[in-house]
Amino acid sequence: VTASRGRLALLAYWAHLTVASVVAIFYARARLPRIALRKLFHLLATALFVPGVIWEPGLMRLAFAVALALFVALELLRVAGLPPLSQLLTSFLTCFTDHRDGGAVILTHIYLLLGCGLPLLVTPPGALEEAQASPARGLAPMAGVLS
């Protein structure tokens, strides 16, 4: 995973952006309308996915799979009601839900991740290297982010 400086820089960028975004959104959730908070997550997804797809598509695929597994595991823990994590997750996630999110399971964050990452996942690995050489070919793996 850490074979090049580019990968290390991308990992550091992702870590800093994720921590800064969670902290900023935690404090902004009382000040911004719900729709604005939801759009901040779209902006965060774009800022995380685009550099990864452009510079390190293989690492981006791995990061997508790890993030998806983490999101599903955290949602399972939240729904199972395991204290104290479930209360923290519920209080954090419910401030982003609206009338479209019903029931005990909150899937909005997982749907956003799937929408951004599935086009990358279904793009053949050889096509990713070709996409790095030709910008026009690089649009397919980013279809979810661009739409």
PDB file of C-alpha atoms in Angstrom:
ATOM      1  CA  VAL A   1       0.000   0.000   0.000  1.00  0.00           C
ATOM      2  CA  THR A   2       2.817   2.420   0.791  1.00  0.00           C
ATOM      3  CA  ALA A   3       5.147   1.612  -2.127  1.00  0.00           C
ATOM      4  CA  SER A   4       5.412   5.192  -3.387  1.00  0.00           C
ATOM      5  CA  ARG A   5       5.452   8.735  -2.078  1.00  0.00           C
ATOM      6  CA  GLY A   6       2.321   9.416  -4.111  1.00  0.00           C
ATOM      7  CA  ARG A   7       0.436   6.741  -2.209  1.00  0.00           C
ATOM      8  CA  LEU A   8       1.659   8.033   1.122  1.00  0.00           C
ATOM      9  CA  ALA A   9       0.653  11.560   0.175  1.00  0.00           C
ATOM     10  CA  LEU A  10      -2.794  10.364  -0.916  1.00  0.00           C
ATOM     11  CA  LEU A  11      -3.285   8.396   2.313  1.00  0.00           C
ATOM     12  CA  ALA A  12      -2.247  11.443   4.352  1.00  0.00           C
ATOM     13  CA  TYR A  13      -4.613  13.649   2.319  1.00  0.00           C
ATOM     14  CA  TRP A  14      -7.510  11.230   2.884  1.00  0.00           C
ATOM     15  CA  ALA A  15      -6.806  10.984   6.616  1.00  0.00           C
ATOM     16  CA  HIS A  16      -6.538  14.746   7.129  1.00  0.00           C
ATOM     17  CA  LEU A  17      -9.597  15.489   5.010  1.00  0.00           C
ATOM     18  CA  THR A  18     -11.688  12.853   6.770  1.00  0.00           C
ATOM     19  CA  VAL A  19     -10.787  14.014  10.276  1.00  0.00           C
ATOM     20  CA  ALA A  20     -11.192  17.696   9.417  1.00  0.00           C
ATOM     21  CA  SER A  21     -14.539  17.048   7.731  1.00  0.00           C
ATOM     22  CA  VAL A  22     -15.976  15.011  10.596  1.00  0.00           C
ATOM     23  CA  VAL A  23     -14.950  17.685  13.100  1.00  0.00           C
ATOM     24  CA  ALA A  24     -16.281  20.521  10.909  1.00  0.00           C
ATOM     25  CA  ILE A  25     -19.578  18.752  10.246  1.00  0.00           C
ATOM     26  CA  PHE A  26     -19.957  17.877  13.937  1.00  0.00           C
ATOM     27  CA  TYR A  27     -19.789  21.575  14.818  1.00  0.00           C
ATOM     28  CA  ALA A  28     -21.727  22.819  11.760  1.00  0.00           C
ATOM     29  CA  ARG A  29     -24.708  20.496  12.190  1.00  0.00           C
ATOM     30  CA  ALA A  30     -26.363  22.865  14.681  1.00  0.00           C
ATOM     31  CA  ARG A  31     -25.832  25.895  12.426  1.00  0.00           C
ATOM     32  CA  LEU A  32     -26.594  24.677   8.904  1.00  0.00           C
ATOM     33  CA  PRO A  33     -29.842  23.360   7.446  1.00  0.00           C
ATOM     34  CA  ARG A  34     -30.022  19.603   6.955  1.00  0.00           C
ATOM     35  CA  ILE A  35     -29.864  19.816   3.154  1.00  0.00           C
ATOM     36  CA  ALA A  36     -26.633  21.835   3.355  1.00  0.00           C
ATOM     37  CA  LEU A  37     -25.098  19.239   5.658  1.00  0.00           C
ATOM     38  CA  ARG A  38     -26.051  16.460   3.249  1.00  0.00           C
ATOM     39  CA  LYS A  39     -24.435  18.371   0.382  1.00  0.00           C
ATOM     40  CA  LEU A  40     -21.240  18.693   2.419  1.00  0.00           C
ATOM     41  CA  PHE A  41     -20.979  14.904   2.331  1.00  0.00           C
ATOM     42  CA  HIS A  42     -21.299  15.002  -1.460  1.00  0.00           C
ATOM     43  CA  LEU A  43     -18.483  17.542  -1.566  1.00  0.00           C
ATOM     44  CA  LEU A  44     -16.390  15.359   0.748  1.00  0.00           C
ATOM     45  CA  ALA A  45     -17.003  12.294  -1.440  1.00  0.00           C
ATOM     46  CA  THR A  46     -15.865  14.230  -4.505  1.00  0.00           C
ATOM     47  CA  ALA A  47     -12.743  15.508  -2.732  1.00  0.00           C
ATOM     48  CA  LEU A  48     -11.881  11.974  -1.610  1.00  0.00           C
ATOM     49  CA  PHE A  49     -12.641  10.064  -4.822  1.00  0.00           C
ATOM     50  CA  VAL A  50     -11.317  12.279  -7.631  1.00  0.00           C
ATOM     51  CA  PRO A  51      -7.625  12.370  -6.596  1.00  0.00           C
ATOM     52  CA  GLY A  52      -7.691   8.659  -5.800  1.00  0.00           C
ATOM     53  CA  VAL A  53      -9.169   7.673  -9.150  1.00  0.00           C
ATOM     54  CA  ILE A  54      -6.791   9.944 -11.063  1.00  0.00           C
ATOM     55  CA  TRP A  55      -3.478   9.116  -9.331  1.00  0.00           C
ATOM     56  CA  GLU A  56      -3.910   5.756  -7.616  1.00  0.00           C
ATOM     57  CA  PRO A  57      -6.922   3.839  -8.980  1.00  0.00           C
ATOM     58  CA  GLY A  58      -5.799   0.531  -7.471  1.00  0.00           C
ATOM     59  CA  LEU A  59      -5.463   2.081  -4.037  1.00  0.00           C
ATOM     60  CA  MET A  60      -8.800   3.822  -4.530  1.00  0.00           C
ATOM     61  CA  ARG A  61     -10.454   0.452  -5.189  1.00  0.00           C
ATOM     62  CA  LEU A  62      -8.956  -0.932  -1.995  1.00  0.00           C
ATOM     63  CA  ALA A  63      -9.984   2.166  -0.020  1.00  0.00           C
ATOM     64  CA  PHE A  64     -13.518   1.919  -1.405  1.00  0.00           C
ATOM     65  CA  ALA A  65     -13.801  -1.721  -0.314  1.00  0.00           C
ATOM     66  CA  VAL A  66     -12.438  -0.947   3.161  1.00  0.00           C
ATOM     67  CA  ALA A  67     -14.748   2.071   3.563  1.00  0.00           C
ATOM     68  CA  LEU A  68     -17.769   0.048   2.439  1.00  0.00           C
ATOM     69  CA  ALA A  69     -16.964  -2.742   4.906  1.00  0.00           C
ATOM     70  CA  LEU A  70     -16.446  -0.170   7.676  1.00  0.00           C
ATOM     71  CA  PHE A  71     -19.735   1.622   6.913  1.00  0.00           C
ATOM     72  CA  VAL A  72     -21.673  -1.656   6.920  1.00  0.00           C
ATOM     73  CA  ALA A  73     -19.996  -2.842  10.137  1.00  0.00           C
ATOM     74  CA  LEU A  74     -20.687   0.473  11.898  1.00  0.00           C
ATOM     75  CA  GLU A  75     -24.306   0.427  10.768  1.00  0.00           C
ATOM     76  CA  LEU A  76     -24.679  -3.127  12.087  1.00  0.00           C
ATOM     77  CA  LEU A  77     -23.207  -2.052  15.413  1.00  0.00           C
ATOM     78  CA  ARG A  78     -25.518   0.965  15.499  1.00  0.00           C
ATOM     79  CA  VAL A  79     -28.628  -1.085  14.772  1.00  0.00           C
ATOM     80  CA  ALA A  80     -27.607  -3.761  17.296  1.00  0.00           C
ATOM     81  CA  GLY A  81     -27.610  -1.061  19.971  1.00  0.00           C
ATOM     82  CA  LEU A  82     -24.173  -1.782  21.412  1.00  0.00           C
ATOM     83  CA  PRO A  83     -23.357   0.972  23.907  1.00  0.00           C
ATOM     84  CA  PRO A  84     -21.732   3.478  23.790  1.00  0.00           C
ATOM     85  CA  LEU A  85     -20.933   3.348  20.078  1.00  0.00           C
ATOM     86  CA  SER A  86     -24.526   2.937  18.932  1.00  0.00           C
ATOM     87  CA  GLN A  87     -25.676   6.085  20.727  1.00  0.00           C
ATOM     88  CA  LEU A  88     -22.816   8.123  19.269  1.00  0.00           C
ATOM     89  CA  LEU A  89     -23.454   6.849  15.743  1.00  0.00           C
ATOM     90  CA  THR A  90     -27.205   7.347  16.026  1.00  0.00           C
ATOM     91  CA  SER A  91     -26.874  10.913  17.263  1.00  0.00           C
ATOM     92  CA  PHE A  92     -24.363  11.702  14.510  1.00  0.00           C
ATOM     93  CA  LEU A  93     -26.292  10.079  11.650  1.00  0.00           C
ATOM     94  CA  THR A  94     -29.864  11.051  12.513  1.00  0.00           C
ATOM     95  CA  CYS A  95     -29.150  14.741  12.060  1.00  0.00           C
ATOM     96  CA  PHE A  96     -28.564  13.999   8.348  1.00  0.00           C
ATOM     97  CA  THR A  97     -31.707  11.931   7.758  1.00  0.00           C
ATOM     98  CA  ASP A  98     -34.894  13.216   6.212  1.00  0.00           C
ATOM     99  CA  HIS A  99     -38.263  11.850   5.072  1.00  0.00           C
ATOM    100  CA  ARG A 100     -36.545   9.499   2.584  1.00  0.00           C
ATOM    101  CA  ASP A 101     -34.731   7.685   5.391  1.00  0.00           C
ATOM    102  CA  GLY A 102     -37.227   5.462   7.137  1.00  0.00           C
ATOM    103  CA  GLY A 103     -36.946   2.517   9.457  1.00  0.00           C
ATOM    104  CA  ALA A 104     -34.252   1.448  11.856  1.00  0.00           C
ATOM    105  CA  VAL A 105     -31.457   1.217   9.283  1.00  0.00           C
ATOM    106  CA  ILE A 106     -29.844   4.400   7.921  1.00  0.00           C
ATOM    107  CA  LEU A 107     -28.466   3.672   4.467  1.00  0.00           C
ATOM    108  CA  THR A 108     -27.919   7.154   3.011  1.00  0.00           C
ATOM    109  CA  HIS A 109     -24.169   7.175   3.692  1.00  0.00           C
ATOM    110  CA  ILE A 110     -23.769   3.670   2.260  1.00  0.00           C
ATOM    111  CA  TYR A 111     -25.758   4.610  -0.858  1.00  0.00           C
ATOM    112  CA  LEU A 112     -23.555   7.670  -1.412  1.00  0.00           C
ATOM    113  CA  LEU A 113     -20.431   5.541  -1.115  1.00  0.00           C
ATOM    114  CA  LEU A 114     -21.820   2.885  -3.479  1.00  0.00           C
ATOM    115  CA  GLY A 115     -22.895   5.497  -5.998  1.00  0.00           C
ATOM    116  CA  CYS A 116     -19.422   7.000  -6.067  1.00  0.00           C
ATOM    117  CA  GLY A 117     -17.436   3.764  -5.992  1.00  0.00           C
ATOM    118  CA  LEU A 118     -19.300   1.196  -8.074  1.00  0.00           C
ATOM    119  CA  PRO A 119     -18.315   2.715 -11.461  1.00  0.00           C
ATOM    120  CA  LEU A 120     -14.682   2.455 -10.374  1.00  0.00           C
ATOM    121  CA  LEU A 121     -15.167  -1.096  -9.172  1.00  0.00           C
ATOM    122  CA  VAL A 122     -16.744  -2.324 -12.420  1.00  0.00           C
ATOM    123  CA  THR A 123     -14.108  -0.639 -14.617  1.00  0.00           C
ATOM    124  CA  PRO A 124     -11.592  -3.309 -15.718  1.00  0.00           C
ATOM    125  CA  PRO A 125      -8.121  -2.751 -14.215  1.00  0.00           C
ATOM    126  CA  GLY A 126      -6.482  -2.388 -17.639  1.00  0.00           C
ATOM    127  CA  ALA A 127      -8.895   0.388 -18.506  1.00  0.00           C
ATOM    128  CA  LEU A 128      -7.787   2.319 -15.437  1.00  0.00           C
ATOM    129  CA  GLU A 129      -4.205   2.479 -16.664  1.00  0.00           C
ATOM    130  CA  GLU A 130      -5.440   3.591 -20.099  1.00  0.00           C
ATOM    131  CA  ALA A 131      -7.570   6.231 -18.378  1.00  0.00           C
ATOM    132  CA  GLN A 132      -4.477   7.682 -16.739  1.00  0.00           C
ATOM    133  CA  ALA A 133      -2.934   8.156 -20.187  1.00  0.00           C
ATOM    134  CA  SER A 134      -6.056   9.634 -21.795  1.00  0.00           C
ATOM    135  CA  PRO A 135      -8.221  12.068 -19.783  1.00  0.00           C
ATOM    136  CA  ALA A 136     -11.326  11.329 -21.872  1.00  0.00           C
ATOM    137  CA  ARG A 137     -11.157   7.649 -20.921  1.00  0.00           C
ATOM    138  CA  GLY A 138     -10.854   8.584 -17.262  1.00  0.00           C
ATOM    139  CA  LEU A 139     -14.476   9.689 -17.030  1.00  0.00           C
ATOM    140  CA  ALA A 140     -16.003   6.194 -16.770  1.00  0.00           C
ATOM    141  CA  PRO A 141     -14.483   5.318 -13.358  1.00  0.00           C
ATOM    142  CA  MET A 142     -15.635   8.705 -12.033  1.00  0.00           C
ATOM    143  CA  ALA A 143     -19.182   8.460 -13.390  1.00  0.00           C
ATOM    144  CA  GLY A 144     -20.647   8.124  -9.912  1.00  0.00           C
ATOM    145  CA  VAL A 145     -18.780  11.140  -8.580  1.00  0.00           C
ATOM    146  CA  LEU A 146     -19.590  13.320 -11.592  1.00  0.00           C
ATOM    147  CA  SER A 147     -23.311  12.561 -11.654  1.00  0.00           C
TER     148      SER A 147
END
